[in-house]
Each structure stands twice: as C-alpha cells, then as structure tokens.
Short mmCIF file of C-alpha atoms in Angstrom, two decimals:
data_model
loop_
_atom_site.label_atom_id
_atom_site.label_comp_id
_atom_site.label_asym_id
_atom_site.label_seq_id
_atom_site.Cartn_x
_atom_site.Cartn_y
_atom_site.Cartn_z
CA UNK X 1 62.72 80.15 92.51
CA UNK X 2 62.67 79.66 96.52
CA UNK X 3 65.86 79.68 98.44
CA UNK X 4 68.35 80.52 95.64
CA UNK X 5 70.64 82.21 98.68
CA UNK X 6 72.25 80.92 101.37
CA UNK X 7 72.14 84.07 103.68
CA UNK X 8 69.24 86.51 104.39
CA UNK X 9 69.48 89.45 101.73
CA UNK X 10 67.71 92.49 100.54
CA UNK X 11 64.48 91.91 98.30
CA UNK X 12 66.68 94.03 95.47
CA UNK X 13 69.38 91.08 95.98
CA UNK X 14 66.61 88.41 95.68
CA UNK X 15 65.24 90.03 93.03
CA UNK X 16 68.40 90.05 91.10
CA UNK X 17 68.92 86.36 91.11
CA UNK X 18 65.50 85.34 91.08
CA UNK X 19 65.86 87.27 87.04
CA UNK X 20 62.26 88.45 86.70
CA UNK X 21 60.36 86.83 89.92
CA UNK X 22 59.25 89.75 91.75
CA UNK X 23 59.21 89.87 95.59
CA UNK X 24 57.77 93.37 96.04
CA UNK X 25 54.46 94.66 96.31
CA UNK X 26 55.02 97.08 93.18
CA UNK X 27 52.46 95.73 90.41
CA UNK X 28 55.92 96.23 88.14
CA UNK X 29 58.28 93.67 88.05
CA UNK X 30 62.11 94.99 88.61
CA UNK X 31 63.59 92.52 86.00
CA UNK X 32 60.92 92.16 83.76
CA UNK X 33 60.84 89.08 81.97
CA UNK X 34 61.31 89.12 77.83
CA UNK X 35 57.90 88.26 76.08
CA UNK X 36 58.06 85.05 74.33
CA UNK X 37 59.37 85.44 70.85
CA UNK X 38 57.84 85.22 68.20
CA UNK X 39 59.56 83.45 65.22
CA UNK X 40 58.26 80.42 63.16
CA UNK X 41 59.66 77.33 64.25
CA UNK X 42 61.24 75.55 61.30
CA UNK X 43 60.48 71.96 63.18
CA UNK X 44 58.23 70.73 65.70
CA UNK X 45 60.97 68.20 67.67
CA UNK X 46 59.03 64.68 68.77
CA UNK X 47 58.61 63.74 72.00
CA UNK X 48 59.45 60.00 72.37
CA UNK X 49 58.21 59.06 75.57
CA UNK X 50 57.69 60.85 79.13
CA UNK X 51 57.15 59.41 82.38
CA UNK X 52 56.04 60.94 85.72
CA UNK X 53 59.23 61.01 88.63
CA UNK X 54 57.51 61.12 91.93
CA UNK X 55 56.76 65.38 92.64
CA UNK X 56 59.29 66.70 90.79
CA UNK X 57 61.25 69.67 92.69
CA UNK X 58 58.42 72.41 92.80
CA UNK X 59 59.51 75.70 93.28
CA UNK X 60 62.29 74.87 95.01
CA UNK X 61 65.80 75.52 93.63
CA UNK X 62 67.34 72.15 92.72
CA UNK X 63 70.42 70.79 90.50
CA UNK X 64 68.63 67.06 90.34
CA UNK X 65 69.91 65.95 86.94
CA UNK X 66 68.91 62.40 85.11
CA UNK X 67 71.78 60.21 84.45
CA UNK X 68 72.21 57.05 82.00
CA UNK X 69 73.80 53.76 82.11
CA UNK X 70 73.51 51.44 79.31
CA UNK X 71 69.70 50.81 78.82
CA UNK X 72 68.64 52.78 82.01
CA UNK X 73 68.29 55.92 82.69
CA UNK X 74 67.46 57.11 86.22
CA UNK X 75 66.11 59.85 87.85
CA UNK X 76 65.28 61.71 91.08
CA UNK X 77 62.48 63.70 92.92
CA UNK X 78 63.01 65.95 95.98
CA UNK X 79 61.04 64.31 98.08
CA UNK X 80 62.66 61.37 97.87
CA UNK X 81 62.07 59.58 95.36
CA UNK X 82 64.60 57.78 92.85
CA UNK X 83 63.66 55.72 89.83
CA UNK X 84 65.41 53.44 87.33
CA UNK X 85 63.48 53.26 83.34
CA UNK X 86 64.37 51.93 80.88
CA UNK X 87 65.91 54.13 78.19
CA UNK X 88 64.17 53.42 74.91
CA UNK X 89 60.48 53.46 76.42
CA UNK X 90 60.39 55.06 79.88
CA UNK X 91 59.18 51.61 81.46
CA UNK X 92 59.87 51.75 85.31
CA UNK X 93 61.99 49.44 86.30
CA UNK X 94 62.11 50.19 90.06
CA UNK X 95 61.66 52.94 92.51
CA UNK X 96 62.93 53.68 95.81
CA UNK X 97 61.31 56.56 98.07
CA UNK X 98 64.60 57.37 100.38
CA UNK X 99 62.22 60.01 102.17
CA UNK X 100 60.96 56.89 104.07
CA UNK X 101 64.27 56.12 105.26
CA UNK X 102 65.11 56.54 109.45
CA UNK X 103 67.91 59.54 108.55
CA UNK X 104 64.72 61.78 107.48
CA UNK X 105 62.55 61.27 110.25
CA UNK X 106 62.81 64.32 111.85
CA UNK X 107 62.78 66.06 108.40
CA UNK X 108 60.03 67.45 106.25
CA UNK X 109 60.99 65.21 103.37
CA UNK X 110 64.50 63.83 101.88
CA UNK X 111 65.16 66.93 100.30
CA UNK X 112 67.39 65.59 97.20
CA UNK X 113 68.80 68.30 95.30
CA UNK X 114 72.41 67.52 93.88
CA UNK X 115 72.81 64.48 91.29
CA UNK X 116 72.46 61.79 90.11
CA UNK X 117 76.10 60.78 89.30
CA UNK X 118 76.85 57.00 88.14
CA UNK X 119 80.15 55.51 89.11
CA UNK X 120 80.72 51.67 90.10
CA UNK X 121 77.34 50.30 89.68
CA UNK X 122 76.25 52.78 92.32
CA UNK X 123 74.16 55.65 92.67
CA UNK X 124 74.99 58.67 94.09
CA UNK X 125 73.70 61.75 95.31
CA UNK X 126 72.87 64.54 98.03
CA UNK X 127 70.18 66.29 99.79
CA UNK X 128 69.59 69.92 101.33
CA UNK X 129 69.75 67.84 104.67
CA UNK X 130 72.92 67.32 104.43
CA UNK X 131 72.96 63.07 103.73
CA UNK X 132 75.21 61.77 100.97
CA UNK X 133 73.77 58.40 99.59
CA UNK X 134 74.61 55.58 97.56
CA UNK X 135 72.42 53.46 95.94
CA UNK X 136 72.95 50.28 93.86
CA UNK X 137 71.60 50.76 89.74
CA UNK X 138 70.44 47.49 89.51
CA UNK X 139 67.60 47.19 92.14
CA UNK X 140 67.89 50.70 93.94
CA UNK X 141 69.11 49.34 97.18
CA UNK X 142 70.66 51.77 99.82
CA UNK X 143 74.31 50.53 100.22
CA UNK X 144 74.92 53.64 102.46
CA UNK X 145 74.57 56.96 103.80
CA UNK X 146 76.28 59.55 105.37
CA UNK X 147 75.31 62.98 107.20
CA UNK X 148 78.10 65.94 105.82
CA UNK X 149 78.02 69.16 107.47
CA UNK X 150 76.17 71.42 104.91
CA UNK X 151 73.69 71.22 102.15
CA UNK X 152 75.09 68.89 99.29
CA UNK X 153 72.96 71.18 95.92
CA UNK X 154 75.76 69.90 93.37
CA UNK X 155 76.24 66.51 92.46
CA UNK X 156 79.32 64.43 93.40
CA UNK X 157 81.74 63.80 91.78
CA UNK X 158 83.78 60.41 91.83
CA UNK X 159 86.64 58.65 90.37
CA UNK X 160 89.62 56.18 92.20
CA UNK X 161 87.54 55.32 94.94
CA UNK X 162 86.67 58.80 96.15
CA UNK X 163 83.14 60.38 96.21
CA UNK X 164 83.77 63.94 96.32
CA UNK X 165 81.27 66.50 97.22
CA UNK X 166 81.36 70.12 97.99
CA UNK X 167 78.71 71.48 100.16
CA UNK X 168 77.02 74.88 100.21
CA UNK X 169 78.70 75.86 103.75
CA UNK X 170 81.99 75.47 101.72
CA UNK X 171 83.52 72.16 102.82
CA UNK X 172 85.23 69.91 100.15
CA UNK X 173 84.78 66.85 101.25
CA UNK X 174 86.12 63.23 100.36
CA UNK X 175 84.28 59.99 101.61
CA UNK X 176 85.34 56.46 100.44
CA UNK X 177 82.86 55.23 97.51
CA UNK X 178 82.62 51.83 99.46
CA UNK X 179 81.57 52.57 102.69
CA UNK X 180 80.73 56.38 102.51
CA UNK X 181 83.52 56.77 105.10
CA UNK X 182 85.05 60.18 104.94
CA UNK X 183 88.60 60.17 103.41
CA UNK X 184 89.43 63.77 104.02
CA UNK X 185 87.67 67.84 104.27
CA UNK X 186 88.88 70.96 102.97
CA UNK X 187 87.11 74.17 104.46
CA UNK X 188 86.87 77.36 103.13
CA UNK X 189 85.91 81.06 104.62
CA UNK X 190 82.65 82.11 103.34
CA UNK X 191 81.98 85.46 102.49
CA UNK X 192 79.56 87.40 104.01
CA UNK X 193 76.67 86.61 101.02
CA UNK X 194 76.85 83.72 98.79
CA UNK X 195 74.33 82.29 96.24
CA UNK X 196 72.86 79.09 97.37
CA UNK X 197 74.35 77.29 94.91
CA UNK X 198 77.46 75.23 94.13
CA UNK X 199 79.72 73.85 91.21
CA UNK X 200 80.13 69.87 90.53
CA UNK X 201 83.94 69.39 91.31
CA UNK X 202 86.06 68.26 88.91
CA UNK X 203 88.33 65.27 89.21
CA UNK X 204 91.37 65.07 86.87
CA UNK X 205 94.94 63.98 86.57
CA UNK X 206 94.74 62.72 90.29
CA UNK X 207 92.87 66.44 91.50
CA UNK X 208 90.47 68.08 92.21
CA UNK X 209 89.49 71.46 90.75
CA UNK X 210 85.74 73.07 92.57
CA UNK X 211 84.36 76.38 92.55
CA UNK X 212 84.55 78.53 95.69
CA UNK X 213 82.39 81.73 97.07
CA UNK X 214 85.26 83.68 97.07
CA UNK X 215 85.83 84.31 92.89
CA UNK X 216 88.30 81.77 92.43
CA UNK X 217 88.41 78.36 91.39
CA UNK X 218 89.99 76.15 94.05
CA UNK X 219 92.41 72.91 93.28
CA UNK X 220 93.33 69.82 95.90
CA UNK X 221 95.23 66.55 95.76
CA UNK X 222 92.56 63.78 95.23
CA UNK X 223 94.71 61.55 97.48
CA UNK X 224 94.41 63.66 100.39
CA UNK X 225 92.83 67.01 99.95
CA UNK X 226 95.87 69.03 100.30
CA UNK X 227 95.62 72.49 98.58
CA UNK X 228 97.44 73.01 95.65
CA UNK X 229 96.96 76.01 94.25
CA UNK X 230 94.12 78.42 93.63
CA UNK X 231 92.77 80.16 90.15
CA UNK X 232 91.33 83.39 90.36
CA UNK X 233 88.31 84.03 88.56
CA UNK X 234 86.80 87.30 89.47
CA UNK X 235 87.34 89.72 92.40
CA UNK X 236 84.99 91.18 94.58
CA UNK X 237 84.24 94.84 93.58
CA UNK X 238 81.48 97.34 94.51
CA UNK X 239 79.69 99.42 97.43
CA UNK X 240 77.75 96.37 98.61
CA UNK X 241 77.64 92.60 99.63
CA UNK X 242 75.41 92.27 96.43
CA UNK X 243 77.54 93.71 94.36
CA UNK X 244 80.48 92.04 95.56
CA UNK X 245 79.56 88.70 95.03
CA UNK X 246 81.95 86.66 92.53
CA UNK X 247 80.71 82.73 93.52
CA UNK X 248 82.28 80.56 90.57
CA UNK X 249 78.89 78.00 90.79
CA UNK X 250 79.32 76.86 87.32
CA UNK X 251 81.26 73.94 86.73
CA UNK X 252 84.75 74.36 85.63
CA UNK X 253 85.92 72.91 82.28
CA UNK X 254 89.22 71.65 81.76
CA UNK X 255 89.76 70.93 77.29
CA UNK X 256 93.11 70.01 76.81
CA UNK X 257 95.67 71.46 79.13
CA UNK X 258 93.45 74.72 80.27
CA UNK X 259 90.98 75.28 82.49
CA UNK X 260 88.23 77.71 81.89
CA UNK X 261 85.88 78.80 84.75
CA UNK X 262 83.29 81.70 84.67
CA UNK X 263 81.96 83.88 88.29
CA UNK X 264 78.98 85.65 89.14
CA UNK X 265 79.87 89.36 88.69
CA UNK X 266 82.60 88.22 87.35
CA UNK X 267 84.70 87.17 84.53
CA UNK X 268 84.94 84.28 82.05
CA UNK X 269 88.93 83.12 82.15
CA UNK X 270 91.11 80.72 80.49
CA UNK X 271 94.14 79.52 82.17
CA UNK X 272 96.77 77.08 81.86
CA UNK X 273 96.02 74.07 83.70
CA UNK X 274 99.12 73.01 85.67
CA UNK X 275 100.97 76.44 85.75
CA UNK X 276 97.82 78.33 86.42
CA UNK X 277 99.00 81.04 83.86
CA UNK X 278 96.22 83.16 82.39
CA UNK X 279 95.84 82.72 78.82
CA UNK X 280 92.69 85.01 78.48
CA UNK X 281 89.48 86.76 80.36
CA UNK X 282 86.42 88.44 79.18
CA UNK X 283 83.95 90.17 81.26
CA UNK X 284 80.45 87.54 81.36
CA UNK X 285 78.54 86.91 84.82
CA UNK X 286 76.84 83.37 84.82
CA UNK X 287 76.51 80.86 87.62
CA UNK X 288 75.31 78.00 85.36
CA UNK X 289 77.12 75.48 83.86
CA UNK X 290 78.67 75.91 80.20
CA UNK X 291 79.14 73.88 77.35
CA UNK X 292 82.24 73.54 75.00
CA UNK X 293 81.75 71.66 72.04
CA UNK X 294 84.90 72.11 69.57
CA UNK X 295 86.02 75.79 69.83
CA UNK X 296 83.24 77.02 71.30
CA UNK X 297 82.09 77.96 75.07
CA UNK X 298 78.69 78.33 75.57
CA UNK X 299 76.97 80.36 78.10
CA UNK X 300 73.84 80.97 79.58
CA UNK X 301 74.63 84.11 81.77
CA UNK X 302 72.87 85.86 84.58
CA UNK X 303 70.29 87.69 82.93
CA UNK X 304 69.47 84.51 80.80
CA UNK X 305 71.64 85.69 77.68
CA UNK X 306 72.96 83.47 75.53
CA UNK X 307 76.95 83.51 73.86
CA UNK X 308 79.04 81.34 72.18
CA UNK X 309 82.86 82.18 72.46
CA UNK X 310 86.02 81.01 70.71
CA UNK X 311 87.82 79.21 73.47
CA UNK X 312 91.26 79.77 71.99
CA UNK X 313 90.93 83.34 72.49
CA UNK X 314 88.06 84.50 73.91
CA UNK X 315 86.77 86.16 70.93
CA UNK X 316 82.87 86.46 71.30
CA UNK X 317 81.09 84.42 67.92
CA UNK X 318 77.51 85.33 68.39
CA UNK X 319 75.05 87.04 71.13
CA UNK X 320 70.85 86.27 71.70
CA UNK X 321 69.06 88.31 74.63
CA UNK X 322 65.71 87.36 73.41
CA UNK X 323 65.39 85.31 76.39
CA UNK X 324 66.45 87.97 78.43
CA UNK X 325 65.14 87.07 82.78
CA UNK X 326 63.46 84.11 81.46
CA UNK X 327 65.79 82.11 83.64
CA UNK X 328 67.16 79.96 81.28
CA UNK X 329 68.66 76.67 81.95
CA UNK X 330 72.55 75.79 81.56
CA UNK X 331 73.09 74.75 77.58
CA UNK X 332 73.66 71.37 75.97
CA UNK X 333 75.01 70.65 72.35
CA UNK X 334 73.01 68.81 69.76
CA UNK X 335 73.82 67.99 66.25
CA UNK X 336 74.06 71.41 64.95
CA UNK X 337 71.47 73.42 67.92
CA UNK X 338 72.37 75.06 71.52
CA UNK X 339 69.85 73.30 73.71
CA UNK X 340 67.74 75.36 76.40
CA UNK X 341 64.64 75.43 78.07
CA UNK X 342 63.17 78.03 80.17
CA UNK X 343 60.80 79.19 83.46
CA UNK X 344 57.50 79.15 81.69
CA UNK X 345 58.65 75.56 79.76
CA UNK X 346 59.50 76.19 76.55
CA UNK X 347 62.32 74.54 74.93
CA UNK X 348 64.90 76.48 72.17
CA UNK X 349 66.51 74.77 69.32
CA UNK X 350 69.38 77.45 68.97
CA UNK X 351 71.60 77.54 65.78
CA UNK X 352 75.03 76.69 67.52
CA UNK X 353 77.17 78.70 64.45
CA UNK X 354 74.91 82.20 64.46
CA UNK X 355 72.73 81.97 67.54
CA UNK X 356 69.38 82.93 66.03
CA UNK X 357 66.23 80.19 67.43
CA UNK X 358 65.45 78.08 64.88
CA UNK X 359 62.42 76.35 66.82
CA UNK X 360 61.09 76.52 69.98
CA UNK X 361 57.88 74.16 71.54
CA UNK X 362 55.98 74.41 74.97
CA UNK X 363 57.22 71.29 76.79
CA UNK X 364 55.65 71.56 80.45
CA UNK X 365 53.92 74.79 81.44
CA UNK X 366 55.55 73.66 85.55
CA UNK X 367 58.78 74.87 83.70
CA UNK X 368 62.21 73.66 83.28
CA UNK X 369 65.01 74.27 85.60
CA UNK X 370 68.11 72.26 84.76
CA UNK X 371 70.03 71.61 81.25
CA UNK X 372 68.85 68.76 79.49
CA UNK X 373 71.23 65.49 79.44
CA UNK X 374 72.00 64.48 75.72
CA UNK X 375 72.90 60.53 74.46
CA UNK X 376 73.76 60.02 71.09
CA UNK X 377 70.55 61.57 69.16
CA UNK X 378 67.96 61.76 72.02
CA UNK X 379 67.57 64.73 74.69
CA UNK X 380 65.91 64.14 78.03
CA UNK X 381 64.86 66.75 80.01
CA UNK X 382 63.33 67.01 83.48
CA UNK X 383 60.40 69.48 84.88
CA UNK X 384 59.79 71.27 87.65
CA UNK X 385 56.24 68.43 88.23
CA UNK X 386 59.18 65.84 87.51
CA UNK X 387 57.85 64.77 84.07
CA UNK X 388 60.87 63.87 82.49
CA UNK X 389 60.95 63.90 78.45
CA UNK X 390 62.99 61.88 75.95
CA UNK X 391 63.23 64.40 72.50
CA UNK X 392 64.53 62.82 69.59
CA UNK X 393 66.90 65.49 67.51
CA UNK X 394 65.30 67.10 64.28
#
C-alpha cells in the first residue's frame, strides 16, 4: 500500500506497516505473508450483483467506504468519482466526477479518500487535497466545498448541524453542515512519526471523542470544541520513533457508558465514559477499526490477526493468525460469521463464537482494502479496481 505514513521513515518502518509488501532489494520478504489456507469451505456465499465505481483507489491507501440510504447505496472513487445505485440491483442512478470541479485544477485528480457519511440528505466526504464536500443524495449536486488545512483520510462525522472532521496534520475541525462554514478547530502536536492514517470521530451525548497521534483518545465539546478531557490509550515506549509510535487510528467505540479504544503499539482499554476511569487494558496493536457485537470486541490487529474479546473484562475468547501480513481489512458482524477480506481478494466467513474460517471465496484478485458495510442480510464490499459487490449471507 503507497503512502501509509505521513512522514519520511526507514524502509524497516515501511516495511512494518506495509505487513508483507517488501521495499528492499532482498529477494526475501521481511514480513512474509501467510500462504493462503487451505480448508474446505462449507459454502460458496452468492454474489448478488456488482457494478464498476469509476477507478477504484489503486494502490493507494484509502478509507473510501459505501454508504446506504433507503433504496440507494452510494459510492466513491479516488479520482473523483461518486455514484448513487440502487440497492437491490446495482442500477446507476447518477454519477458525479468532482475531479472535474475548479478546486482540483491544479491537482492530479480529486484525491477522495475519507467517506462517504450520510446525514441530512447530503453527502459528505474528504480528499487527500485537503477539500471537504457536500453533495446532495438525490441528484449528486455539489451544495459546497471547503479547503481544511490537512489531508481529510477518515470520514466525517456529523450530527446537530456540525460536520466534524479530523485531518491527518491533527486538526479537529468543525464546519457548519449548511454552508461548510467552519464552526470551530482544535490542534494537536504531532509527534515526530505518525501513520498516515486517522480515526472517524465520534459524536455523542453533545461530544466529541477522536483518536490522536499521541496514544490517547482525545474528547471536545461539540458546541464549541473546547477540550474536555483526554483518555490515554497507550504510551510511547522504545529506542526509536518506530517503535514509539502509539496513533489510536481505529475508531473508538462507546457501548453503554464506556468507551473502548485500541493504539498502534499499544493497548486495547476500556474506560468509563464520563469519569474516564479505567475499567480494563490488554496488550493488542491494531490501527483498524473494531467491531462489538454483544459482548464481544473484534479485532483485526497489526500483523492481520484476528481476536474476539469479552468486552466486560477483557478476557480474550478466541485467536486466528492464519491470515497472518495478509493485510486484512477492519471486521464486520454477520449472522453468526466475522467478516474480512484481504490483499490478494479473498473474502473469510469467520465463525464469530470459536474463530476457525468456515469459508472463504476469491472476490477480486485487485484486492480488498476496507471492511465491508453490512444491511440487514446483504454485505457489500468495495475493491481496490472499485468493483463494488453486494453478498447475500449463507
């Protein structure tokens, strides 16, 4: 995956986060990735329609993620384009290229890479150039846009009026969901090496709760963007920059009245939502997002291992590292299966209660890079050539 940090590193720290993509000239990969396994599938899932998103993201790194709204379900390329289908057959309803608009002239394409996110009968999303844009569902109009100083890779988040979005440079910022008008900015101090990556903020109970470089998990008044208080996740430890790198770039999950966030070289820890109290930690290092379905976390971690874990205590339910540097996408819950799909384009049909793979099919040999979005009994799934897949569950 290209450009998966934000500073210039070593090719070992590359190497690390790229989980199996060499960068040297050795003939021997450093992370090697896991063979496929080999298991018999016990069900081949069908595939109820695909259609073709402009170019897809390449091998670029990119957080584009389709979204739904009643019988729609839309969908974004890098280069600009945006599309509208209709849910039950993949009929286009319209497209919009916004790499033709004025604000990426001077730019080698629109560069989308965090969204989509749905809110108000608008559209919203952001690009490595920096442009925040909303766009209407029904006809894919432009209602606005607005430059925000840093790469937007996550996608917004919005609720009362606010679009929120937090940037790879580190700003939290706030812009009116109207007008795109910015409401408020938060900035925090970088360290010295980051991933080039970023957590969707979280807006609840009139805050917002985002991910930060530093290890910790960051929360703000909605109304204003006044800190409130800070969560720490992990903290940096070790001889180098690599090493000491604890970005919290997975989303952070609030069930109930705790919060439970997860680092890079880090930690996975539960803590009390308004007093901040920990209630537990265990040592995991993951920059995806997880999924929580009942009492149970799931993670995809670094080195593409997959755990479930009891999110009352921590307790760890079930392991799999047969996927082990196969860069694995972020997980998604389906009937009774842990959802993932991987580099080369396979997809795994994981039993949620013991972990073992059940089934797994070749989707798209351009490989998968982003966890599938689940409605009711259907999966859809986007590749890296931006064929996007509707999979009905087993």
């Amino acid at each position: 995956m290209r450009n998966l940090f934000k500073k210039v590193v070593l090719g070992a720290a590359v190497s690390l986060a790229l989980q199996g993509c060499s960068l040297f000239s050795s003939d021997e990969d450093v992370n090697p990735m896991a063979p496929l396994p080999t298991i018999e599938s016990a069900f081949q899932a069908k595939t109820d329609w695909s259609s073709s998103i402009g170019g897809g993201i390449g091998d670029f790194y990119s957080q584009l993620r389709p979204a739904i709204n009643g019988d729609r379900i839309y969908a974004a390329s890098r280069d600009g384009d945006v599309t509208a289908l209709e849910r039950g057959n993949g009929k286009e309803v319209w497209s919009v290229d916004l790499g033709d608009l004025e604000i990426n002239a001077d730019k080698r394409s629109a560069r989308l890479s965090g969204g989509l996110t749905l809110a108000y009968g608008k559209i919203f999303l952001g690009s490595e150039n920096g442009v925040v844009y909303a766009l209407s569902e029904e006809k894919g109009e432009v209602l606005w846009q607005v430059n925000v100083p840093g790469e937007v890779v996550a996608s917004p988040a919005v609720a009362d009026g606010h679009v929120v979005v937090l940037t790879t440079s580190g700003q939290l910022i706030a812009l009116d969901s109207e007008d795109g008008k910015q409401l408020w900015s938060l900035s925090e101090e970088q360290p010295p090496l980051t991933l080039r990556s970023a957590a969707t903020p979280v807006i609840t109970n009139g805050a917002v709760l985002y991910g930060r470089a530093d290890g910790r998990v960051g929360i703000a008044l909605l109304s204003n963007g006044q800190p409130v208080r800070q969560s720490k996740v992990a903290d940096p430890r070790g001889a180098t920059e690599l090493d000491r790198m604890v970005d919290v770039d997975a989303t952070p999950l609030v069930a109930g009245d705790e919060l439970y966030a997860i680092a890079y070289n880090g930690q996975l820890v539960a803590r009390k939502l308004l007093s901040g109290d920990e209630v537990w930690k265990r040592k995991y290092s993951a920059y995806r997002d997880m999924a929580v379905s009942g009492a149970d976390i799931f993670i995809t971690d670094s080195r593409s291992h997959l755990f479930a874990v009891d999110k009352r205590n921590g307790l760890e339910l079930w392991s799999n590292t047969k996927l082990e540097n196969r860069t694995v996408t972020a997980p998604v819950v389906l009937g009774d299966y842990v959802v993932v799909g991987d580099v080369e384009g396979y997809l795994y049909w994981i039993d949620r209660f013991d972990g073992t793979i059940k089934a797994m099919q070749e989707l798209d040999s351009s490989g998968l890079y982003a966890a599938p979005l689940v409605d009711g009994d259907t999966l859809y799934i986007q590749s890296r050539s931006g064929k996007l897949y509707a999979i009905k569950r087993p």
